[in-house]
Tab-separated table of C-alpha atoms and ligand atoms in Angstrom:
chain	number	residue	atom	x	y	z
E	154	UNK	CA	163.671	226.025	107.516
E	155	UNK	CA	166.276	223.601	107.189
E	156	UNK	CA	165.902	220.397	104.710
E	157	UNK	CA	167.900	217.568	104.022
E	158	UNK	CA	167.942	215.560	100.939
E	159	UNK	CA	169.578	211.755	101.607
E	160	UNK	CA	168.874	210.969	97.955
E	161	UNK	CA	168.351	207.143	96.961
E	162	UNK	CA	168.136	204.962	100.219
E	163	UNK	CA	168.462	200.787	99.431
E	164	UNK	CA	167.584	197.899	101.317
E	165	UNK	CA	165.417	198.733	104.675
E	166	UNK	CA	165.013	201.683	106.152
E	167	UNK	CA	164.164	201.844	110.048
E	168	UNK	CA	161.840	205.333	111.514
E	169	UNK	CA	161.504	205.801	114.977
E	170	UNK	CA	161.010	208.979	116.946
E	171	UNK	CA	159.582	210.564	120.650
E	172	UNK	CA	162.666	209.019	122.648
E	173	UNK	CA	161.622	211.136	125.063
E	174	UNK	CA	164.846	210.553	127.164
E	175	UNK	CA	164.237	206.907	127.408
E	176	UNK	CA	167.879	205.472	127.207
E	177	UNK	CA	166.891	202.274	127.930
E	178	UNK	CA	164.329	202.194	124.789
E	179	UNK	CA	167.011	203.900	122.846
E	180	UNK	CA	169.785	201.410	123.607
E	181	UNK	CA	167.212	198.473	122.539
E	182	UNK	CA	166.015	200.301	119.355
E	183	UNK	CA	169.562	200.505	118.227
E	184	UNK	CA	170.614	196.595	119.182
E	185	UNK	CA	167.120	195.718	117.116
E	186	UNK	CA	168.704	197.517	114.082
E	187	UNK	CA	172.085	195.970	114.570
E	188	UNK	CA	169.988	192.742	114.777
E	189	UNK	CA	168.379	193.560	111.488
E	190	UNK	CA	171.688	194.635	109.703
E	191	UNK	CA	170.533	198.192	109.279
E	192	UNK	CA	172.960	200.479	109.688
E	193	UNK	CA	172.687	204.051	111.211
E	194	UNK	CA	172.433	205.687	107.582
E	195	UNK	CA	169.177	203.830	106.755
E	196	UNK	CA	167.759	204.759	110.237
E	197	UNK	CA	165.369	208.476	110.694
E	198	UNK	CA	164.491	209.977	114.004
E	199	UNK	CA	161.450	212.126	113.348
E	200	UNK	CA	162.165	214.049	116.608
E	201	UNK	CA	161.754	214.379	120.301
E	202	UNK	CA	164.872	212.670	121.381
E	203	UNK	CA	164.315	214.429	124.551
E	204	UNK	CA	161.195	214.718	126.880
E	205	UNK	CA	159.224	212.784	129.477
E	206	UNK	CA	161.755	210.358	130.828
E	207	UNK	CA	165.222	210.212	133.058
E	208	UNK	CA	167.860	210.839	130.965
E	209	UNK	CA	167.301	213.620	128.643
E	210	UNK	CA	171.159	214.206	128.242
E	211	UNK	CA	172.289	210.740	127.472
E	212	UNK	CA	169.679	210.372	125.064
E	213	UNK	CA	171.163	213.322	123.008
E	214	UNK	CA	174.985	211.765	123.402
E	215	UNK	CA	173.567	208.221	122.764
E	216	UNK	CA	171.797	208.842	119.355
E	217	UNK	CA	174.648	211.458	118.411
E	218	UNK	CA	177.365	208.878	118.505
E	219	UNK	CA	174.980	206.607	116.834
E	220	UNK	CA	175.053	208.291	114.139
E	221	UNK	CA	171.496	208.125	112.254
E	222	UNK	CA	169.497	211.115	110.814
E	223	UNK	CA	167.425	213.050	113.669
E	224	UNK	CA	165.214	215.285	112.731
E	225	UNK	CA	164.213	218.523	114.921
E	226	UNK	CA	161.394	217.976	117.644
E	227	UNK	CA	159.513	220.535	119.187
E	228	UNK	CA	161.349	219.735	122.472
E	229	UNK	CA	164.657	220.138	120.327
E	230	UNK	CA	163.843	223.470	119.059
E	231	UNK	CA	162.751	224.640	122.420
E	232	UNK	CA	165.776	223.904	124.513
E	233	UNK	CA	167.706	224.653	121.398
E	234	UNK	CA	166.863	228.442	122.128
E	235	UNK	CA	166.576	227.827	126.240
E	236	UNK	CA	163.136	228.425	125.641
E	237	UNK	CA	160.736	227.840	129.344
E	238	UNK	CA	158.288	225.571	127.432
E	239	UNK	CA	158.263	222.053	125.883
E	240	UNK	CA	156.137	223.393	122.773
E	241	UNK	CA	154.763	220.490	122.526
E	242	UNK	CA	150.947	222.817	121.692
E	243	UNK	CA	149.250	222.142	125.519
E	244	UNK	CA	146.284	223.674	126.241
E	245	UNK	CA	147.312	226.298	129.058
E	246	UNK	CA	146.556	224.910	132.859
E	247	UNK	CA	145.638	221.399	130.988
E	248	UNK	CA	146.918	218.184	132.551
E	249	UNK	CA	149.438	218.053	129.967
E	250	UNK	CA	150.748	221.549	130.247
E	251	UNK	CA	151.300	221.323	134.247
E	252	UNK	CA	152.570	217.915	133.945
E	253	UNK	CA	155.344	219.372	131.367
E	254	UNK	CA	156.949	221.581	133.937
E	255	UNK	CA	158.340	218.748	135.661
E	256	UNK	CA	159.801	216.893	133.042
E	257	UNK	CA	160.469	219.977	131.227
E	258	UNK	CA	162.707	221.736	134.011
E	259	UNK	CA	164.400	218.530	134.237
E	260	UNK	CA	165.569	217.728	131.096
E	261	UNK	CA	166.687	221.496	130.876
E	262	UNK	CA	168.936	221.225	134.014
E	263	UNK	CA	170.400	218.511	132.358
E	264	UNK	CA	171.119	219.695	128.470
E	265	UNK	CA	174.425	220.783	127.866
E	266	UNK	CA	175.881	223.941	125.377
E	267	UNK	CA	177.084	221.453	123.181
E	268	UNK	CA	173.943	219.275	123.199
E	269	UNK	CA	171.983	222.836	122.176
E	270	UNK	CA	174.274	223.715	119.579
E	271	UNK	CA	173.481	219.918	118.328
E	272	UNK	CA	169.636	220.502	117.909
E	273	UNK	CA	169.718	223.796	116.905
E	274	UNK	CA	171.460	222.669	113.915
E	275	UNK	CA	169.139	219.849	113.651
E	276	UNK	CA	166.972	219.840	109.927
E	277	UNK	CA	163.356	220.394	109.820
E	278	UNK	CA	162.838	218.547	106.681
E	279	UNK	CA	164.094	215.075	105.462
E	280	UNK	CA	163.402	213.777	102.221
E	281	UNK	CA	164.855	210.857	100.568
E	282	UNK	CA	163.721	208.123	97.512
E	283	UNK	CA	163.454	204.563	98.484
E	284	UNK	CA	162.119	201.979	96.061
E	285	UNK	CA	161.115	204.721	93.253
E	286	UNK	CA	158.589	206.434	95.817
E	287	UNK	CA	159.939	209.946	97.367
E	288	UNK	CA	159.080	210.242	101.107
E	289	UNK	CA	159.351	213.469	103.070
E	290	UNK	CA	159.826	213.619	107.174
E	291	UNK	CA	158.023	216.096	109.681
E	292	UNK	CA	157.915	215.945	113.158
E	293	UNK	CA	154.472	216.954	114.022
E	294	UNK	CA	153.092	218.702	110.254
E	295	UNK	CA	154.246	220.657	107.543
E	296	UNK	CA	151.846	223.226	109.109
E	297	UNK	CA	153.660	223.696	112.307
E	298	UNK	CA	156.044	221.277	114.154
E	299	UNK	CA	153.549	221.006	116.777
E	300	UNK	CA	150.940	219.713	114.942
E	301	UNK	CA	148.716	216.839	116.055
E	302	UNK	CA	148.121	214.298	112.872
E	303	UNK	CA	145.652	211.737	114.123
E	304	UNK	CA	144.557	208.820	112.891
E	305	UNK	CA	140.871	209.564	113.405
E	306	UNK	CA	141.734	212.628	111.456
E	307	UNK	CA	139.799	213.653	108.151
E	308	UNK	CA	141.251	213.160	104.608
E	309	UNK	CA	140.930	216.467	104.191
E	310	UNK	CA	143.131	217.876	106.790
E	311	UNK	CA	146.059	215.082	105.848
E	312	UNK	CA	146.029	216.094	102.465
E	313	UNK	CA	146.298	219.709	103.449
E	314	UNK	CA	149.458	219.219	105.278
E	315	UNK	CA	150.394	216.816	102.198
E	316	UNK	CA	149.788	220.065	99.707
E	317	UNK	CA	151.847	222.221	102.314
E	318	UNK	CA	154.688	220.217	102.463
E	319	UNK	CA	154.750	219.337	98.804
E	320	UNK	CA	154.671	223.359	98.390
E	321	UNK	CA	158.075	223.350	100.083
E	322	UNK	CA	159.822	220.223	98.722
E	323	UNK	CA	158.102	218.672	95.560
E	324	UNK	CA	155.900	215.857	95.349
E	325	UNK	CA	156.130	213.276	97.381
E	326	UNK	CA	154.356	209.792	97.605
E	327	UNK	CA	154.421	209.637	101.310
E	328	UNK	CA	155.314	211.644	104.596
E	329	UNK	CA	156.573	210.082	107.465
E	330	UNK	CA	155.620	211.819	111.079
E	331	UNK	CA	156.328	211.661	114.858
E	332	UNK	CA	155.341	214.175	117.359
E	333	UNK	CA	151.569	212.660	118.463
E	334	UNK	CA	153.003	209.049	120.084
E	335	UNK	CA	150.526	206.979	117.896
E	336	UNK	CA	151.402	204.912	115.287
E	337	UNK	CA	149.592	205.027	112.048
E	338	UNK	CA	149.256	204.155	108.526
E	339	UNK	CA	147.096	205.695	106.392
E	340	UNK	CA	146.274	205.557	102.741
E	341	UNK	CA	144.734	208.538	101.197
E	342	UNK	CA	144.107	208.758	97.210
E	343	UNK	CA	147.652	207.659	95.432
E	344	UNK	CA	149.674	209.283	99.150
E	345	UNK	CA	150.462	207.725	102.581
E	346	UNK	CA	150.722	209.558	105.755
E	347	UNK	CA	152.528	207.392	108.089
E	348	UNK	CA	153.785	207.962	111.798
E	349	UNK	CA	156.047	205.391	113.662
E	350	UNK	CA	155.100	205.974	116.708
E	351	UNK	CA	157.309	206.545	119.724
E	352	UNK	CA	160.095	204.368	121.211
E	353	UNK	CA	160.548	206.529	124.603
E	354	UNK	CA	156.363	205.652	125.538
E	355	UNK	CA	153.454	203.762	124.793
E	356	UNK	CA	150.655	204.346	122.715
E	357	UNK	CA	147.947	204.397	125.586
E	358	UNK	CA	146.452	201.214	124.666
E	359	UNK	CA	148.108	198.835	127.606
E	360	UNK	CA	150.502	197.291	125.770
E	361	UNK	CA	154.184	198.428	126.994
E	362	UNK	CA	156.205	197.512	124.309
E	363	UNK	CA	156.364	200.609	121.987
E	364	UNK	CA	156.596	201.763	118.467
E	365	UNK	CA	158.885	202.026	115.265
E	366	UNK	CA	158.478	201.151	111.755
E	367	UNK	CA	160.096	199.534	109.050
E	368	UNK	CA	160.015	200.465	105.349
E	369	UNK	CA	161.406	197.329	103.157
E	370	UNK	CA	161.083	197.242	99.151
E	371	UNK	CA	157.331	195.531	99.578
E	372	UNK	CA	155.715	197.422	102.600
E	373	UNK	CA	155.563	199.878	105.672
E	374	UNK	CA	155.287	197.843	108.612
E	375	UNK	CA	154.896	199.201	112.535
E	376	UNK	CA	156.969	197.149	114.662
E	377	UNK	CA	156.835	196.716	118.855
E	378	UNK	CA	160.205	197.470	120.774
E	379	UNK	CA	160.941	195.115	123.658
E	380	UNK	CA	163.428	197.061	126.203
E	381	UNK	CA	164.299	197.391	129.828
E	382	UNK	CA	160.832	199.376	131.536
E	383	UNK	CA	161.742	198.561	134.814
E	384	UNK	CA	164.905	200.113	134.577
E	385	UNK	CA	163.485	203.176	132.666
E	386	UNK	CA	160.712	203.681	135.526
E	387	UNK	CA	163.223	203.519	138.387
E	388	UNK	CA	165.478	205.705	136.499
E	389	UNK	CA	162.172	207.789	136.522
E	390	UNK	CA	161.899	207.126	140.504
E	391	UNK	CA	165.046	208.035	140.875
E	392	UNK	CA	164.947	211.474	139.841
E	393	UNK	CA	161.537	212.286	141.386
E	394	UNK	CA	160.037	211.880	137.691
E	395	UNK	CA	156.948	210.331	139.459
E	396	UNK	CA	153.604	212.730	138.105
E	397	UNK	CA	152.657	209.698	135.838
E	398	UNK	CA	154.827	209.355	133.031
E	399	UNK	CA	156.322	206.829	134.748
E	400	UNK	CA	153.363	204.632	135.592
E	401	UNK	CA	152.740	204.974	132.117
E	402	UNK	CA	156.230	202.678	130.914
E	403	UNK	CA	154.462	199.801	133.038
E	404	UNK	CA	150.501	200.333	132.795
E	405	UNK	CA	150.819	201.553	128.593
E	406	UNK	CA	148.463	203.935	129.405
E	407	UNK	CA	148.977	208.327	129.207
E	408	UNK	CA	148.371	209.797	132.581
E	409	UNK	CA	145.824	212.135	130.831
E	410	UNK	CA	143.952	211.644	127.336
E	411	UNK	CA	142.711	215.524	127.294
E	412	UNK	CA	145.392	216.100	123.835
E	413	UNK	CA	143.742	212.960	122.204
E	414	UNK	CA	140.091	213.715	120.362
E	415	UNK	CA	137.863	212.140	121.705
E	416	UNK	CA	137.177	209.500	119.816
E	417	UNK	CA	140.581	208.052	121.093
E	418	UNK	CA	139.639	208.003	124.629
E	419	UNK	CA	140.070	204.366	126.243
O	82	FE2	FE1	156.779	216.591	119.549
């Protein structure tokens, strides 16, 4: 277990994760921070730099000369070790799973030996203090880095993932997520668990701009990222990429809802 601690952060901080290969939403995420005079030490990937879309190595050389914080992803960790599996906790045989080999395989052919050495060297934990409240980063939970936080979600299983990570790094006031694609704020007793999003997809409710969020000295605030999708999805095209991910970047809706509960079905 690898942790980071960036100390005292000022002025606003930007969190984004699940690039998920998409250069095109990665090159418009970081001309929105240069817009908003943030600068790449203010700014926390929460993971997943690499997955569904065209250009899985790019992606990795894009956000490296960058130059923000990027936490480990499932997806890192996996082709970190060359492993034949995105991680990402599929059922076996489910929509998701099959679907995975494709954009798996690809982005596999693609990673280089240095880009591996680069994840595998990636933290697992980030914590940093911003405005007197300490915040800690996870990609999916402090329970595994695979695990699915969602919004519908009890109390009682955020708070156990709160205790678990507070076993490992102190108390914090809030934890800031990636992993499930679905941005959310939630306020639980005197703790926030809080999850940007993704850049690299949308959040399967038709709209096609995605997801990041901004924490400022008054609030926590999920913002939508304009950026190329036509160019993304014929990237996509281009590279046979075409079992539904990339009808997703134009429709906003996930080519299967089987790893959402139920209640999230649209
Ligand atoms: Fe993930």
């Amino acid at each position: 277990m690898k942790k980071i601690d960036l100390g005292v952060l000022s002025g606003d901080v930007l969190v984004f994760g699940g690039v998920y290969s998409n250069l095109h939403a990665l090159d418009a995420l970081i001309d929105k921070a240069a817009s908003m005079n943030i600068l790449p030490e203010n700014i926390i990937c929460t993971g997943d730099v690499v997955a569904y879309c065209a250009y899985a190595q790019d992606s990795v050389e894009r956000i490296r000369d960058f130059g923000c914080h990027v936490l480990a992803g499932n997806c890192e960790n996996q082709l970190a070790v060359d492993a034949e599996d995105c991680g990402c906790g599929f059922e076996l045989d489910s929509t998701c799973s099959l679907l995975s080999k494709t954009w798996y395989a690809h982005a596999k052919s693609q990673i280089t030996e240095s880009s591996r050495i680069w994840m595998s060297n990636l933290p697992d934990r980030i914590i940093f203090s911003h405005n007197n409240l300490r915040f800690g980063v996870v990609h999916g939970g402090a329970s595994d880095v695979s695990k699915f936080i969602w919004p519908v979600d009890s109390d009682k299983t955020i708070l156990n993932e709160i205790d678990l990570l507070e076993t490992e790094i102190n108390s914090i006031d809030c934890v800031l997520a990636g992993h499930t694609g679905i941005p959310m704020i939630r306020d639980i007793n005197d703790k926030k668990w809080v999850n940007s999003g993704a850049i690299g997809l949308p959040a399967n409710n038709g709209e096609i701009d995605t997801n990041f969020i901004i924490i400022s000295e008054k609030s926590i605030i999920n913002m939508k990222l304009e950026y190329d999708v036509n160019s993304a999805f014929q990237a996509m095209q281009a590279t046979s990429l075409i079992q539904g991910y990339h009808s997703t970047l134009r429709t906003g809706y996930w080519p299967s809802e089987e790893i959402l509960p139920k209640e999230m079905w649209v």
